[in-house]
Coordinates of C-alpha atoms and ligand atoms in Angstrom, one line a residue:
X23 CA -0.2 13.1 -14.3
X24 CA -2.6 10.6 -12.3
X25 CA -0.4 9.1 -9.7
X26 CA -1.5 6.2 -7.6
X27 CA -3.9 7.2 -4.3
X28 CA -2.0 4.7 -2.2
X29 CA 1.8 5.6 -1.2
X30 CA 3.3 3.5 1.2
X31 CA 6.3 4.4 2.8
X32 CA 9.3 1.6 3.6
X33 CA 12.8 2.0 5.8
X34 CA 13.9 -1.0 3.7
X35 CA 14.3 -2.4 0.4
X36 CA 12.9 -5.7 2.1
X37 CA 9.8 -3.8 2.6
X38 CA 9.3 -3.0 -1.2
X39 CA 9.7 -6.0 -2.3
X40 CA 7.3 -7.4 0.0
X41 CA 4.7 -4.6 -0.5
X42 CA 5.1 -3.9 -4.6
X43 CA 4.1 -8.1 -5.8
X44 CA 0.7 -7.2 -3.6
X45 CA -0.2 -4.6 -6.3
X46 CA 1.4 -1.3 -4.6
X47 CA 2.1 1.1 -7.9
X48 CA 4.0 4.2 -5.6
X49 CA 6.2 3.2 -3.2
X50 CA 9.3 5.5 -1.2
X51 CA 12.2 4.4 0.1
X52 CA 12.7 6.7 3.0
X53 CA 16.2 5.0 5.2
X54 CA 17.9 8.0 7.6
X55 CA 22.0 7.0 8.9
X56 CA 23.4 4.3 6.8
X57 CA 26.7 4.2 4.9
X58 CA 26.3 5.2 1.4
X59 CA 27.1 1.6 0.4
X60 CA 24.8 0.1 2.5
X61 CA 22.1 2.7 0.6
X62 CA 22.9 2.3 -2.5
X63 CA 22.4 -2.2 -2.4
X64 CA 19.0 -0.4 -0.7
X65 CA 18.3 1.3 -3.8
X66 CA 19.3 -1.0 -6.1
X67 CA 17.1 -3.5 -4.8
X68 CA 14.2 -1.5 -4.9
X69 CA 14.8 0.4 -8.1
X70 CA 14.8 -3.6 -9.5
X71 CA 11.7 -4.8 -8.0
X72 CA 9.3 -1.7 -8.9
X73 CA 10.4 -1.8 -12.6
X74 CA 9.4 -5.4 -12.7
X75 CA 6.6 -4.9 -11.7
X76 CA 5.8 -1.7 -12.8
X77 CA 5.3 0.3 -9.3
X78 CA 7.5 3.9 -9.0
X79 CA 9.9 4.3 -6.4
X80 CA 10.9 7.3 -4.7
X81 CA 13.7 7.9 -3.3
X82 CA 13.7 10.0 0.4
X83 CA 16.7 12.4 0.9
X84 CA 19.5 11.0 -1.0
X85 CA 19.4 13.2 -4.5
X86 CA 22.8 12.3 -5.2
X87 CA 22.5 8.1 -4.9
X88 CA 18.7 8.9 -7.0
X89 CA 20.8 10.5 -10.0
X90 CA 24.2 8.2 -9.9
X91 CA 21.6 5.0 -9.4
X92 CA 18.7 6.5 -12.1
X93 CA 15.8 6.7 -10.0
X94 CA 13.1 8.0 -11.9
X95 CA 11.5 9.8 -8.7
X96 CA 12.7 11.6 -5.3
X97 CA 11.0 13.5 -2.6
X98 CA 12.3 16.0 -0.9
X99 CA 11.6 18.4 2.4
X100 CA 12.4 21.8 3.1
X101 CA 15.9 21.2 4.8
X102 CA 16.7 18.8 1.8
X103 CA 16.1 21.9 -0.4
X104 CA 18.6 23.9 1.5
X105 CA 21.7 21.8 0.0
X106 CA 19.7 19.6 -2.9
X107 CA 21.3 20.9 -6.3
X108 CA 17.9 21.2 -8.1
X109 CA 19.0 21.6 -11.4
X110 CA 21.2 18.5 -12.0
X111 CA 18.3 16.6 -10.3
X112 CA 15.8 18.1 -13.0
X113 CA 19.2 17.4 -15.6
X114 CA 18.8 13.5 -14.5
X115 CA 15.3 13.5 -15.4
X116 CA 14.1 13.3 -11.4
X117 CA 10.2 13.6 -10.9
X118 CA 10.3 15.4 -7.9
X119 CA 7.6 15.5 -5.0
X120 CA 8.1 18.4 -1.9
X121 CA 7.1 18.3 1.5
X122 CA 4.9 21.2 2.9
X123 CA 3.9 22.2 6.5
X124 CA 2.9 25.6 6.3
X125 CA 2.8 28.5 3.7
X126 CA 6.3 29.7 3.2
X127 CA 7.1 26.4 2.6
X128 CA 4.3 25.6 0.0
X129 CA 5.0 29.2 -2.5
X130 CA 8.7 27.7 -2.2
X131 CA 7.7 24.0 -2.7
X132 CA 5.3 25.6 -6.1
X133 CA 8.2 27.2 -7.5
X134 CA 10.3 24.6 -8.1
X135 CA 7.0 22.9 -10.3
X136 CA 6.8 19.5 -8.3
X137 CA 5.1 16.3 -9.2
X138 CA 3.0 16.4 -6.2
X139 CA 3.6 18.3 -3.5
X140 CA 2.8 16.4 0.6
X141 CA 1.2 18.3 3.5
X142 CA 1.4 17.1 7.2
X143 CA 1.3 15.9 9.3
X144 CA -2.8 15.6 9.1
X145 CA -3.1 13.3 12.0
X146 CA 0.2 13.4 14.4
X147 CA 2.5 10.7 14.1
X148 CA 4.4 8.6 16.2
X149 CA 7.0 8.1 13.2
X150 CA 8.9 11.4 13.9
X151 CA 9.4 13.9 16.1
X152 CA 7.8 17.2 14.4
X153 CA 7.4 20.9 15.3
X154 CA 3.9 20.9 13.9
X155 CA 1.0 20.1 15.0
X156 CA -1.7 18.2 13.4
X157 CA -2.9 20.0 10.2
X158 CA -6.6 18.5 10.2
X159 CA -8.7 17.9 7.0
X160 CA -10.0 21.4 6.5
X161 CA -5.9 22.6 6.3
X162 CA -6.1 19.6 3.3
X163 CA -8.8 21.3 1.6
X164 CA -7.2 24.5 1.5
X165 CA -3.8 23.1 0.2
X166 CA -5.8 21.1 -2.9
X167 CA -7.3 24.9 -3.6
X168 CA -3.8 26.3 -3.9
X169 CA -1.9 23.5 -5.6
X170 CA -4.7 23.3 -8.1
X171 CA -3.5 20.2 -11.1
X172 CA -0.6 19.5 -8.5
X173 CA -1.3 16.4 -6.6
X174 CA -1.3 16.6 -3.2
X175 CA -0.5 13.7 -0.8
X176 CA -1.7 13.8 2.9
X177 CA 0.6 12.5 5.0
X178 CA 1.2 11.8 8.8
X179 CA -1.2 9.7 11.6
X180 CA -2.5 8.3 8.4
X181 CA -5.0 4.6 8.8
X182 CA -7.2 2.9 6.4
X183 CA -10.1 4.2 8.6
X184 CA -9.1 7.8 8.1
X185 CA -8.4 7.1 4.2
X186 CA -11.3 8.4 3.3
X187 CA -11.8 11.4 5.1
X188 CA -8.6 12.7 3.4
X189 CA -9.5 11.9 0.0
X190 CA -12.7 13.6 0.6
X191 CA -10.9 16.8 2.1
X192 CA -9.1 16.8 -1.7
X193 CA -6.0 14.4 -1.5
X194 CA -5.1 12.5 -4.5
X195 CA -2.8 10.7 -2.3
X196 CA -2.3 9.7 0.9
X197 CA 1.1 8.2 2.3
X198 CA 1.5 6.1 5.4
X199 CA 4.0 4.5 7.3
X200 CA 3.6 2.7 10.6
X201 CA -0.5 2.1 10.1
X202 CA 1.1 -0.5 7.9
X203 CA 4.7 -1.0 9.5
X204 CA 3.4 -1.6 13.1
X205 CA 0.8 -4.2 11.7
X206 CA 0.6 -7.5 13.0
X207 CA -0.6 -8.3 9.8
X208 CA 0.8 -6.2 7.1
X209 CA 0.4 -7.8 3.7
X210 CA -3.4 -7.9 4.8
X211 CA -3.1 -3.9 5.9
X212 CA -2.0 -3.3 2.5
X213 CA -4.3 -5.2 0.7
X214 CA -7.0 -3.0 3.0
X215 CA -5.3 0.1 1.7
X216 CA -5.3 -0.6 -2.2
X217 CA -8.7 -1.0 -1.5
X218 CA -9.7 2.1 -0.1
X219 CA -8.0 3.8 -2.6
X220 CA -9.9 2.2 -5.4
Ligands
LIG736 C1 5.3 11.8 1.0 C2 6.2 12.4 2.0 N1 5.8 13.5 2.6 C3 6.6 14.1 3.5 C4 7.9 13.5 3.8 C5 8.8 14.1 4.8 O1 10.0 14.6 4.2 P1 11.0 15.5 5.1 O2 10.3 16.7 5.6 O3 12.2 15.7 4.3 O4 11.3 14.5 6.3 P2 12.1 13.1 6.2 O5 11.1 12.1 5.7 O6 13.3 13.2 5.3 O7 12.4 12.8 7.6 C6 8.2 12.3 3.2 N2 9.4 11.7 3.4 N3 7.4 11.8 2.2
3NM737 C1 7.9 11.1 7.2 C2 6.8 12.0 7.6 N1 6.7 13.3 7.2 C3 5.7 13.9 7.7 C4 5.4 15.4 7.3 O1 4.4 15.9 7.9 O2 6.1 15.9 6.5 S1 4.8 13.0 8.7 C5 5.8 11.7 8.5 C6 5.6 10.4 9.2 C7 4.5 9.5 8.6 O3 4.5 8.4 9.3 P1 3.1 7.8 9.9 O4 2.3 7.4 8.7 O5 3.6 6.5 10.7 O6 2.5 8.8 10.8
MG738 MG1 13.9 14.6 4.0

């Protein structure tokens, strides 16, 4: 499966449906403490936009809105795994992407057959608080080695300017939040980033 290189990542429907007309293909809709009401409009939202236009969405966390709603995609980390019911989400037709930080967590992310599977953070981030460190490119190129056809998405401290370093280092992706969120000027940011991932 060739997913897009570029995978923005929104707190808010508004954000998609800003992002998505400017040619964004992969989008996920990551939103922590809300009411589920107040996720599912979110969802809704954003599910409509990216199917008329033709982007993906994934849905962050919330495996149970992604089925009830029919999302097409959801991405999951390694506490998420812990309670996620994995087989109805594979039942509701999920494509499914993991999040990895070290080695235990990748043979556990690969057995569950992902759609891609995310490694960070590569650069820290300001985003989150994280118990890892920076993973660096080399820690990239050894990931790509192990999840061979998998793709793999870099993620964390990512830029335009250090784009290309990770695609080099063997990601088909790379996912970004507040290079584009903290932008004075972010529809120009993310017309910078479809363009380094041409
Ligand atoms: C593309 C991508 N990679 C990693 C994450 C992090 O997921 P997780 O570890 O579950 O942390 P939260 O994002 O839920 O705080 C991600 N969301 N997307
Ligand atoms: C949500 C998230 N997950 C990470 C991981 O390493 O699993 S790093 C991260 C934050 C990404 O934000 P920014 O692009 O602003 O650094
Ligand atoms: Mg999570």
């Amino acid at each position: 499966m060739t997913l897009p290189r570029f995978y923005p990542v929104f707190d808010s429907a508004d954000w998609v449906v800003r992002a998505v007309p400017l040619g964004v293909r992969l989008v996920q809709l990551r939103i922590k403490e809300r009411q589920d009401d107040d996720l599912r409009a979110e969802i809704q939202t954003a599910l409509a936009c990216c199917r008329q236009h033709g982007a993906a969405l994934v849905i962050n966390d919330h495996w149970q809105l992604a089925i009830e709603l029919g999302a097409d995609w959801l991405h999951l980390g390694q506490e998420d795994l812990d309670t996620a019911d994995i087989a109805a989400i594979r039942r509701a037709g999920l494509k499914l992407g993991v999040s990895t930080h070290d080695h235990t967590e990748l043979d556990r992310a690969l057995a569950l057959a992902p759609e891609y599977i995310a490694l960070g953070p590569v650069y820290p981030t300001i985003l989150k608080k994280m118990k890892w460190t920076e993973q660096g490119l080399d820690r990239l190129t050894e990931w790509k080695g192990l999840v061979g056809d998998i793709p793999l998405c870099a993620i964390g401290g990512m830029s335009v300017e250090r784009a290309a370093g990770a695609y080099a280092a063997g990601a088909d992706m790379v996912a970004a939040v507040t290079d584009i969120t903290l932008n004075a000027d972010p529809d120009t940011r993310i017309r910078a980033w479809l363009k380094a991932a041409a």
